[in-house]
Amino acid sequence: MMVVYTARKLKLSLTAAPVTIHVGCGGPVVGRVHRPVQAVDNIAPCSSAAGCPIGIRIRELALLVREKKLREAWEVLKSDNPFPAITGRVCYRPCEDACNRGRFDESVAIGAAVERFVGDFGLGLREFAPPPEKREKIAIVGSGPAGLSAAYFLAQGGYRVTIFEKLPMAGGMLVAGIPGYRLPRSVLEAEIGGLERLGVEIRVDCPVGTDPSLAQLQGSYDAVLVATGAHAARALSVPGETAMGVLDGMSLLRQTNLEGRAEVGHRVAVIGGGNVAIDAARCCLRLGAREVTILYRRSREEMRAHDEEVAAAQAEGIGFAYHVEPAAILTRDNRVVGVRLTKTRPGESDAGTSSSDLEQSGVVMDVDTVVVAIGQAVDSSFLRQTGLDATPEGLLAAAPGTSTSAPKVFAAGDAVTGPKTVAHAIAAGKQAALAIDADLQGRETARAQLRHVVSFQELNTDYFVRRERVVQRTLTLQQRLSGFAEVNLDLGEEAAMYEARRCFVCGLCNNCGVCSSYCPEGIIAQGVGTIDIEIDFCKGCGICVTECPRSAIKMEMEA
């Protein structure tokens, strides 16, 4: 057999496998130093800890979607993420930031196109768990994303689960803190309805603290998970903060979401730089405010709010003022009439990541409403009522594995970590469910497996064609501001298929056939997602590794 190598291929194959190349016509190999094997221990960057806190198997999902195996795709998605129709809308998609395709042309629209489509497809399905197999009962305090996630995985594990929620509706921050233009109530209710069909009982208007007390739950249940979130607003601590017309961001969102209305004036100043501040400002426009300005004490680059949310707010006409903070809220007859601003500059002590007073600028902004959204904290009254230990930062103290200072009591979510994303909360709930299960069954919690993350440099992009990413469709500006209808529209099945086909499927064999085509010995056969090599006849040249488009094969040392 004569094998012809181009200069590029010869150079790359030598880099991939720095050994002598034996080219022949078969027969056992004696001098081979490396051998090719299928890479089964790697992971795509989109599914790594940095890419997806939940750990969704995105490449497997993409393969199933492109084959139109939607039921199987939904099952893969649900096995990791209980609420894909929710996260497909509200997750800030770190998976797309990590996507290797982003270094080739544009990242795959994983959340908006693929996850949301499959999640919505699943809303029309009916999922039932088998009758509870285990005798143990679990109580969960709080029905936010962490509590709901834990309930899902515990119910799937055969436990009897009851959730206690102090609000009149289930959902926690999902229902109280995320406006309908980002997460429609119908979607949230459908996802929670699926959880109830698994046998999970949810008791709303049932705050835990006095009746029932935490001690009562400890006596009635085999384990208790505290997942109360971080809903308390941080105070601004300036003169005039108690005047009429001063609202905290979380209360504004809660009232708007639960009651459908909130009283705001015509000119609103929103103080803060996070996503709550952005949502509060956008809600104020929809509630009738004529002019809304966000005041932030640092630079645009230092805002915690997600870029997509900031861009949406700017498109809707919300103003932004940077390097300013309120020195006082001005009042007349105990009603807000303005806010006096202090200029700020980057702090010299920490390379510009904080701000310090520069001078009293004398700038007064005429407003009739001030919304304070400078951060959230854990409700300290709950900690006092339950007697649970707190950290110096005021968070719920929990050891690794989510156990607290109280017997049989676990904790997870924002109450432990401080405010994070919905995806982080879902991941924390899943981890708590695993910890509770391990504790009740008398075994160690399984440790996460360290896996190799496939880098862009490991891909052979010669086999990929540049294709533009789908564009997110939205309501018109007039439609947005006329109410709380969902702004980001469904992209549909065609877009989901298209984006799934754009996925590189990093590190996973998809039977493309490149390795078998280039093998000089003709000893590679492919099954469904498998690579079979007649290793006794392999010379260890590494051409299969070099040519693999997605790093699904690697070279390992001979034993």
Coordinates of C-alpha atoms in Angstrom, one line a residue:
M1 CA 0.0 0.0 0.0
M2 CA 1.4 3.4 -0.9
V3 CA 0.5 6.3 1.4
V4 CA 0.9 9.9 0.3
Y5 CA 1.2 12.6 2.9
T6 CA 0.9 16.3 2.4
A7 CA 3.4 18.5 4.1
R8 CA 0.7 19.8 6.5
K9 CA -0.5 16.3 7.4
L10 CA 3.0 15.0 8.0
K11 CA 3.9 17.9 10.2
L12 CA 0.8 17.6 12.3
S13 CA 1.0 13.8 12.7
L14 CA 4.5 14.1 14.0
T15 CA 3.3 16.7 16.5
A16 CA 0.5 14.5 17.6
A17 CA 2.6 11.4 18.0
P18 CA 6.3 12.0 18.4
V19 CA 7.4 8.5 17.4
T20 CA 8.9 6.8 14.4
I21 CA 6.3 6.3 11.7
H22 CA 6.1 2.7 10.5
V23 CA 4.2 2.4 7.2
G24 CA 3.6 -1.1 5.9
C25 CA 1.0 -3.6 4.8
G26 CA -0.2 -5.0 8.1
G27 CA 1.2 -7.4 10.6
P28 CA 1.9 -7.1 14.4
V29 CA 3.9 -4.1 15.4
V30 CA 6.8 -4.5 17.8
G31 CA 8.3 -1.0 18.0
R32 CA 5.2 1.0 18.6
V33 CA 5.4 3.4 21.5
H34 CA 2.0 5.1 21.4
R35 CA -1.4 3.7 20.4
P36 CA -4.6 5.5 19.4
V37 CA -7.7 5.1 21.7
Q38 CA -11.1 6.6 21.7
A39 CA -11.2 9.6 24.1
V40 CA -14.0 8.7 26.4
D41 CA -12.9 10.8 29.4
N42 CA -13.1 14.2 27.9
I43 CA -15.8 16.9 28.0
A44 CA -16.7 19.8 25.8
P45 CA -16.0 23.2 27.4
C46 CA -19.7 24.2 27.2
S47 CA -20.5 21.4 29.6
S48 CA -17.5 21.9 32.0
A49 CA -17.9 23.6 35.4
A50 CA -17.0 27.0 33.8
G51 CA -19.4 26.4 30.9
C52 CA -22.5 25.0 32.6
P53 CA -22.9 24.8 36.4
I54 CA -25.7 22.2 35.9
G55 CA -23.5 20.0 33.7
I56 CA -25.9 19.6 30.8
R57 CA -24.5 17.2 28.2
I58 CA -24.8 19.7 25.4
R59 CA -22.9 17.8 22.7
E60 CA -25.1 14.7 23.2
L61 CA -28.2 17.0 23.1
A62 CA -27.0 18.6 19.9
L63 CA -26.5 15.2 18.2
L64 CA -30.0 14.1 19.1
V65 CA -31.6 17.4 18.0
R66 CA -29.9 17.4 14.6
E67 CA -31.3 13.8 14.1
K68 CA -34.8 15.0 15.2
K69 CA -34.9 12.6 18.1
L70 CA -36.6 15.2 20.3
R71 CA -38.0 12.8 22.9
E72 CA -34.5 11.4 23.5
A73 CA -33.0 14.9 23.5
W74 CA -35.5 16.0 26.1
E75 CA -34.7 13.0 28.3
V76 CA -31.0 13.8 28.1
L77 CA -31.7 17.4 29.0
K78 CA -34.0 16.5 31.9
S79 CA -31.6 14.0 33.3
D80 CA -29.3 16.9 34.2
N81 CA -31.6 19.9 34.2
P82 CA -35.2 19.6 35.7
F83 CA -36.4 22.9 34.1
P84 CA -35.0 23.4 30.6
A85 CA -37.9 25.6 29.5
I86 CA -37.0 28.0 32.3
T87 CA -33.2 28.0 31.8
G88 CA -33.6 28.3 28.1
R89 CA -35.0 31.7 28.8
V90 CA -33.3 33.1 31.9
C91 CA -29.9 31.5 32.0
Y92 CA -27.1 33.9 31.0
R93 CA -25.5 31.1 29.0
P94 CA -21.9 30.8 30.1
C95 CA -21.9 27.7 27.9
E96 CA -21.9 30.0 24.9
D97 CA -19.0 32.0 26.3
A98 CA -17.1 28.7 26.6
C99 CA -18.1 27.3 23.2
N100 CA -15.2 26.5 21.0
R101 CA -17.1 27.5 18.0
G102 CA -16.9 31.1 19.3
R103 CA -13.2 31.1 18.3
F104 CA -14.0 29.9 14.8
D105 CA -16.9 32.2 13.9
E106 CA -19.7 32.6 16.5
S107 CA -20.7 30.4 19.4
V108 CA -23.7 28.0 19.0
A109 CA -27.0 29.5 20.2
I110 CA -27.2 26.7 22.8
G111 CA -29.7 28.4 25.2
A112 CA -32.0 30.4 23.0
A113 CA -32.3 28.0 20.1
V114 CA -31.6 24.5 21.3
E115 CA -32.3 24.3 25.0
R116 CA -35.4 26.5 24.9
F117 CA -36.8 24.6 21.9
V118 CA -36.3 21.2 23.5
G119 CA -37.5 22.4 26.9
D120 CA -40.7 23.8 25.3
F121 CA -41.2 20.5 23.4
G122 CA -41.1 18.7 26.8
L123 CA -43.8 20.9 28.3
G124 CA -46.2 18.9 26.1
L125 CA -45.1 15.6 27.5
R126 CA -46.2 13.9 30.7
E127 CA -43.5 12.7 33.1
F128 CA -44.5 10.4 36.0
A129 CA -42.2 9.0 38.6
P130 CA -42.8 5.5 40.0
P131 CA -44.5 5.3 43.5
P132 CA -42.0 6.3 46.2
E133 CA -39.8 3.4 47.0
K134 CA -38.1 4.8 50.1
R135 CA -39.8 5.3 53.4
E136 CA -37.9 8.5 54.2
K137 CA -39.6 11.9 53.9
I138 CA -37.9 15.1 53.0
A139 CA -38.9 18.6 53.8
I140 CA -37.7 21.5 51.7
V141 CA -37.9 25.1 52.9
G142 CA -38.3 27.4 49.9
S143 CA -39.5 26.8 46.3
G144 CA -36.9 28.7 44.4
P145 CA -34.7 27.1 41.8
A146 CA -32.5 25.3 44.4
G147 CA -35.4 23.9 46.3
L148 CA -37.4 22.8 43.2
S149 CA -34.3 21.2 41.8
A150 CA -33.6 19.2 44.9
A151 CA -37.2 18.2 45.0
Y152 CA -37.0 16.9 41.5
F153 CA -34.0 14.7 42.0
L154 CA -35.1 13.4 45.4
A155 CA -38.5 12.5 43.9
Q156 CA -36.8 10.7 41.1
G157 CA -34.8 8.9 43.7
G158 CA -38.0 7.6 45.3
Y159 CA -38.3 10.0 48.3
R160 CA -41.5 11.6 49.5
V161 CA -40.9 15.3 49.3
T162 CA -42.8 18.3 50.7
I163 CA -41.9 21.9 49.9
F164 CA -42.9 24.8 52.3
E165 CA -43.1 28.2 50.6
K166 CA -44.0 31.4 52.4
L167 CA -45.2 33.2 49.2
P168 CA -48.7 32.6 47.8
M169 CA -47.1 31.1 44.7
A170 CA -44.4 28.6 44.2
G171 CA -41.2 29.5 42.4
G172 CA -39.3 31.7 44.8
M173 CA -37.1 34.1 42.9
L174 CA -38.4 32.6 39.6
V175 CA -41.9 34.0 40.4
A176 CA -41.0 36.9 42.6
G177 CA -37.8 38.2 41.0
I178 CA -37.9 37.5 37.3
P179 CA -40.4 39.6 35.3
G180 CA -42.8 38.0 32.8
Y181 CA -41.1 39.6 29.8
R182 CA -38.2 37.2 30.5
L183 CA -40.1 34.3 32.0
P184 CA -43.8 33.9 31.2
R185 CA -45.9 32.7 34.2
S186 CA -47.3 30.0 32.0
V187 CA -43.9 28.4 31.4
L188 CA -43.0 28.5 35.1
E189 CA -46.4 27.0 36.1
A190 CA -46.0 24.2 33.5
E191 CA -42.5 23.3 34.8
I192 CA -43.7 23.3 38.4
G193 CA -46.8 21.3 37.4
G194 CA -44.5 18.6 36.0
L195 CA -42.8 18.5 39.4
E196 CA -46.1 18.0 41.2
R197 CA -47.0 15.1 38.8
L198 CA -43.9 13.4 40.2
G199 CA -45.6 13.4 43.6
V200 CA -44.0 16.5 45.1
E201 CA -46.3 18.3 47.5
I202 CA -46.0 22.1 47.6
R203 CA -47.5 24.1 50.4
V204 CA -47.7 27.8 49.7
D205 CA -48.5 30.6 52.2
C206 CA -46.6 28.4 54.7
P207 CA -43.6 30.2 56.1
V208 CA -41.2 28.2 58.3
G209 CA -40.0 29.8 61.5
T210 CA -42.7 29.7 64.1
D211 CA -45.5 27.5 62.7
P212 CA -44.2 25.2 61.6
S213 CA -40.8 25.7 63.2
L214 CA -37.6 24.2 62.0
A215 CA -37.6 21.9 65.1
Q216 CA -41.1 20.6 64.1
L217 CA -39.8 19.8 60.6
Q218 CA -36.8 18.0 62.1
G219 CA -39.2 15.9 64.2
S220 CA -41.5 15.0 61.3
Y221 CA -39.1 14.5 58.5
D222 CA -36.0 12.4 58.0
A223 CA -34.1 15.4 56.5
V224 CA -34.7 19.1 55.9
L225 CA -33.2 21.2 53.2
V226 CA -33.2 25.0 53.7
A227 CA -33.2 26.7 50.3
T228 CA -34.7 30.1 51.2
G229 CA -32.6 32.2 48.8
A230 CA -31.5 35.7 49.3
H231 CA -34.5 38.0 49.0
A232 CA -33.7 40.7 51.6
A233 CA -32.7 44.0 50.1
R234 CA -29.5 45.8 51.2
A235 CA -30.0 49.3 52.6
L236 CA -28.5 52.4 50.9
S237 CA -27.9 54.1 54.3
V238 CA -28.3 57.7 53.1
P239 CA -30.6 60.5 54.4
G240 CA -34.1 60.4 53.0
E241 CA -34.1 56.6 52.4
T242 CA -37.4 56.1 54.4
A243 CA -39.4 58.7 52.4
M244 CA -42.4 57.9 50.3
G245 CA -41.3 57.1 46.8
V246 CA -38.3 55.0 47.9
L247 CA -38.6 51.4 47.0
D248 CA -36.2 48.5 47.1
G249 CA -35.7 46.6 43.9
M250 CA -36.7 43.2 45.1
S251 CA -40.0 44.5 46.6
L252 CA -40.8 46.3 43.4
L253 CA -40.2 43.1 41.4
R254 CA -42.1 41.0 43.9
Q255 CA -45.2 43.3 43.9
T256 CA -45.1 43.6 40.1
N257 CA -44.9 39.9 39.5
L258 CA -47.3 38.7 42.2
E259 CA -49.9 41.5 42.0
G260 CA -49.5 42.8 38.5
R261 CA -48.9 46.4 39.5
A262 CA -46.7 48.7 41.6
E263 CA -46.8 52.4 42.2
V264 CA -44.0 54.3 40.5
G265 CA -43.7 58.0 39.4
H266 CA -42.9 59.6 36.1
R267 CA -39.2 60.1 36.7
V268 CA -37.3 57.2 38.3
A269 CA -33.7 56.7 39.5
V270 CA -32.6 53.1 39.9
I271 CA -29.5 52.7 42.0
G272 CA -27.4 49.6 41.4
G273 CA -25.5 47.8 38.7
G274 CA -26.8 44.2 38.8
N275 CA -29.5 42.3 37.0
V276 CA -32.1 43.2 39.7
A277 CA -31.4 46.9 38.9
I278 CA -31.9 46.3 35.2
D279 CA -35.1 44.3 35.7
A280 CA -36.5 47.0 38.1
A281 CA -35.7 49.7 35.6
R282 CA -37.4 47.9 32.7
C283 CA -40.4 47.1 34.9
C284 CA -40.7 50.8 35.8
L285 CA -41.1 51.7 32.1
R286 CA -43.8 49.1 31.7
L287 CA -45.6 50.5 34.8
G288 CA -45.9 53.9 33.3
A289 CA -42.6 55.8 34.1
R290 CA -41.7 58.3 31.4
E291 CA -38.0 58.6 32.3
V292 CA -35.8 55.9 34.0
T293 CA -32.1 56.3 34.7
I294 CA -29.8 53.7 36.3
L295 CA -27.1 55.2 38.5
Y296 CA -24.0 53.1 39.1
R297 CA -20.9 54.0 41.1
R298 CA -18.5 52.3 38.9
S299 CA -17.8 51.9 35.2
R300 CA -19.9 50.1 32.6
E301 CA -17.3 47.4 32.4
E302 CA -17.6 46.7 36.1
M303 CA -21.4 46.3 36.1
R304 CA -22.5 42.9 37.3
A305 CA -25.5 43.0 35.0
H306 CA -25.3 40.7 31.9
D307 CA -24.5 42.5 28.7
E308 CA -27.6 41.2 27.0
E309 CA -29.8 42.7 29.7
V310 CA -28.0 46.1 29.6
A311 CA -28.4 46.2 25.8
A312 CA -32.1 45.5 26.1
A313 CA -32.5 48.2 28.7
Q314 CA -30.7 50.7 26.5
A315 CA -32.8 49.8 23.5
E316 CA -35.9 50.5 25.5
G317 CA -34.7 54.0 26.3
I318 CA -33.3 53.6 29.8
G319 CA -30.5 56.0 30.6
F320 CA -27.2 55.1 32.4
A321 CA -25.0 57.3 34.5
Y322 CA -21.7 55.9 35.7
H323 CA -19.3 56.9 38.5
V324 CA -22.1 58.5 40.6
E325 CA -23.8 57.5 43.8
P326 CA -26.4 59.1 46.0
A327 CA -25.3 61.3 48.8
A328 CA -28.9 62.0 49.9
I329 CA -32.4 61.5 48.8
L330 CA -34.2 64.8 48.7
T331 CA -37.7 65.1 50.1
R332 CA -40.5 67.5 50.5
D333 CA -43.3 66.6 53.0
N334 CA -41.7 63.2 53.3
R335 CA -42.0 62.5 49.5
V336 CA -39.1 62.1 47.1
V337 CA -38.4 65.1 44.9
G338 CA -34.8 64.4 43.9
V339 CA -31.5 62.8 44.6
R340 CA -28.1 64.5 45.3
L341 CA -25.3 62.7 43.5
T342 CA -21.7 62.3 44.5
K343 CA -19.1 61.7 41.9
T344 CA -16.9 58.7 42.3
R345 CA -13.6 57.6 40.9
P346 CA -11.8 54.2 40.8
G347 CA -10.3 53.2 44.1
E348 CA -6.5 53.4 44.1
S349 CA -6.1 50.5 46.6
D350 CA -7.4 47.7 44.4
A351 CA -6.6 48.5 40.8
G352 CA -9.8 50.3 40.0
T353 CA -12.3 47.7 41.1
S354 CA -14.0 49.9 43.7
S355 CA -15.0 53.5 44.1
S356 CA -14.3 56.2 46.5
D357 CA -15.8 59.7 47.1
L358 CA -14.2 62.4 45.0
E359 CA -16.2 65.4 45.9
Q360 CA -19.7 66.6 46.6
S361 CA -20.6 67.5 43.0
G362 CA -23.7 69.5 43.9
V363 CA -25.5 67.7 41.1
V364 CA -29.2 67.2 41.9
M365 CA -31.4 64.9 39.8
D366 CA -35.1 65.6 39.9
V367 CA -37.0 62.4 40.4
D368 CA -40.1 61.3 42.2
T369 CA -39.2 57.7 42.7
V370 CA -35.9 56.0 43.8
V371 CA -35.4 52.3 43.5
V372 CA -32.6 50.9 45.5
A373 CA -31.1 47.7 44.0
I374 CA -27.6 47.4 45.4
G375 CA -27.7 43.7 46.3
Q376 CA -29.6 41.0 48.1
A377 CA -29.0 39.3 51.4
V378 CA -30.4 36.4 53.4
D379 CA -33.3 37.2 55.6
S380 CA -31.8 37.6 59.1
S381 CA -35.1 37.0 60.9
F382 CA -35.2 33.5 59.5
L383 CA -31.8 32.8 60.9
R384 CA -32.8 34.1 64.3
Q385 CA -36.0 32.1 64.3
T386 CA -34.4 28.8 63.3
G387 CA -31.1 29.2 65.3
L388 CA -29.0 28.2 62.3
D389 CA -25.4 29.4 62.3
A390 CA -24.5 32.2 60.0
T391 CA -21.3 33.3 58.4
P392 CA -19.7 36.7 59.1
E393 CA -21.2 37.8 55.8
G394 CA -24.7 36.9 57.0
L395 CA -25.1 33.8 54.9
L396 CA -26.3 30.4 56.1
A397 CA -23.3 28.4 57.2
A398 CA -23.0 25.1 55.5
A399 CA -20.1 22.6 55.4
P400 CA -19.0 20.9 52.2
G401 CA -21.8 18.6 51.3
T402 CA -24.5 21.2 52.3
S403 CA -24.9 20.0 55.9
T404 CA -25.6 22.7 58.5
S405 CA -25.0 23.1 62.3
A406 CA -28.4 21.5 63.0
P407 CA -28.9 17.7 62.9
K408 CA -30.6 16.4 59.7
V409 CA -30.6 19.9 58.2
F410 CA -29.0 20.7 54.9
A411 CA -28.8 24.0 53.0
A412 CA -28.3 25.0 49.4
G413 CA -28.6 27.9 46.9
D414 CA -28.3 31.6 47.4
A415 CA -28.9 31.3 51.1
V416 CA -25.4 29.7 51.3
T417 CA -23.5 31.3 48.5
G418 CA -25.2 34.7 48.2
P419 CA -26.9 35.8 45.0
K420 CA -26.0 33.7 42.0
T421 CA -27.7 32.7 38.8
V422 CA -30.6 30.3 38.3
A423 CA -28.3 27.7 36.8
H424 CA -26.1 27.9 39.9
A425 CA -29.1 27.4 42.1
I426 CA -30.4 24.4 40.1
A427 CA -26.9 22.9 40.4
A428 CA -26.8 23.5 44.1
G429 CA -30.2 21.8 44.6
K430 CA -29.0 18.8 42.7
Q431 CA -25.9 18.6 44.8
A432 CA -28.0 18.9 48.0
A433 CA -30.2 16.0 46.8
L434 CA -27.2 13.8 46.3
A435 CA -25.8 14.7 49.7
I436 CA -29.2 14.0 51.4
D437 CA -29.5 10.7 49.6
A438 CA -26.0 9.7 50.6
D439 CA -26.5 10.6 54.2
L440 CA -29.8 8.7 54.5
Q441 CA -28.4 5.7 52.8
G442 CA -25.2 5.7 54.9
R443 CA -22.7 6.2 52.1
E444 CA -20.2 8.8 50.9
T445 CA -21.4 11.4 48.5
A446 CA -20.0 10.6 45.0
R447 CA -17.2 12.9 44.0
A448 CA -17.1 14.7 40.7
Q449 CA -14.9 13.0 38.1
L450 CA -12.1 15.1 36.8
R451 CA -12.3 15.2 33.0
H452 CA -10.2 16.7 30.2
V453 CA -11.8 19.8 28.7
V454 CA -11.3 19.8 24.9
S455 CA -9.7 23.0 23.8
F456 CA -10.0 24.8 20.5
Q457 CA -6.4 24.0 19.7
E458 CA -7.2 20.3 19.8
L459 CA -9.8 20.5 17.0
N460 CA -9.1 20.2 13.3
T461 CA -11.2 23.0 12.0
D462 CA -10.2 22.3 8.4
Y463 CA -13.3 20.1 8.3
F464 CA -15.7 22.8 9.4
V465 CA -17.4 25.5 7.4
R466 CA -18.2 28.9 8.7
R467 CA -21.9 29.6 9.3
E468 CA -23.6 32.5 10.8
R469 CA -25.4 32.2 14.1
V470 CA -29.2 32.6 14.1
V471 CA -30.4 36.0 15.2
Q472 CA -32.7 36.3 18.2
R473 CA -36.1 37.5 17.2
T474 CA -37.8 40.0 19.6
L475 CA -40.9 42.0 20.0
T476 CA -40.9 45.5 18.6
L477 CA -40.1 48.3 21.0
Q478 CA -43.7 49.4 21.0
Q479 CA -44.9 45.9 21.8
R480 CA -42.3 45.6 24.6
L481 CA -43.3 48.7 26.5
S482 CA -47.1 48.1 26.2
G483 CA -47.0 45.3 28.8
F484 CA -45.1 42.3 30.1
A485 CA -45.2 40.0 27.1
E486 CA -42.1 37.8 26.6
V487 CA -39.6 39.9 24.6
N488 CA -37.4 37.1 23.2
L489 CA -39.4 35.1 20.8
D490 CA -39.3 31.4 20.1
L491 CA -36.9 30.6 17.3
G492 CA -38.6 27.4 16.3
E493 CA -37.6 23.9 15.2
E494 CA -35.7 25.0 12.1
A495 CA -33.4 27.3 14.1
A496 CA -32.8 24.6 16.7
M497 CA -31.8 22.1 14.0
Y498 CA -29.5 24.6 12.4
E499 CA -27.7 25.5 15.6
A500 CA -27.4 21.9 16.6
R501 CA -25.7 21.2 13.3
R502 CA -23.3 24.1 14.0
C503 CA -22.1 22.3 17.1
F504 CA -18.6 20.9 16.8
V505 CA -19.6 18.1 19.2
C506 CA -16.2 18.6 20.8
G507 CA -14.5 15.3 21.9
L508 CA -17.3 13.0 21.0
C509 CA -17.3 10.6 18.0
N510 CA -20.2 11.3 15.7
N511 CA -19.2 8.7 13.1
C512 CA -18.0 11.2 10.5
G513 CA -15.6 8.5 9.1
V514 CA -12.5 10.8 8.7
C515 CA -10.3 8.5 10.8
S516 CA -11.1 5.4 8.9
S517 CA -10.7 7.2 5.6
Y518 CA -7.2 8.4 6.5
C519 CA -5.9 5.3 8.3
P520 CA -3.0 4.0 6.1
E521 CA -3.6 0.4 7.3
G522 CA -7.4 0.5 6.9
I523 CA -7.9 -1.0 10.4
I524 CA -10.4 1.5 11.8
A525 CA -14.1 0.7 11.9
Q526 CA -16.8 2.8 13.4
G527 CA -19.9 1.7 15.3
V528 CA -22.5 4.1 16.7
G529 CA -20.4 6.6 18.5
T530 CA -17.6 4.1 18.8
I531 CA -14.2 3.7 17.2
D532 CA -12.9 0.2 16.8
I533 CA -9.2 -0.2 16.0
E534 CA -7.5 -3.5 15.1
I535 CA -4.7 -2.5 17.5
D536 CA -2.4 -5.4 16.6
F537 CA -1.9 -4.0 13.1
C538 CA -1.6 -0.3 14.2
K539 CA 1.7 1.4 13.6
G540 CA 1.0 4.2 16.0
C541 CA 1.5 6.9 13.3
G542 CA -1.2 9.2 14.9
I543 CA -2.8 10.2 11.6
C544 CA -6.2 9.4 12.9
V545 CA -5.7 11.6 15.9
T546 CA -4.4 14.5 13.7
E547 CA -7.2 14.3 11.3
C548 CA -10.1 13.8 13.7
P549 CA -12.1 17.0 13.5
R550 CA -13.3 17.0 17.1
S551 CA -10.5 15.4 19.2
A552 CA -12.5 12.1 19.7
I553 CA -9.2 10.1 19.5
K554 CA -6.1 10.4 21.6
M555 CA -2.7 8.8 21.7
E556 CA -1.6 7.0 24.9
M557 CA 1.6 5.3 25.9
E558 CA 2.0 1.6 25.4
A559 CA 1.7 -0.3 28.6

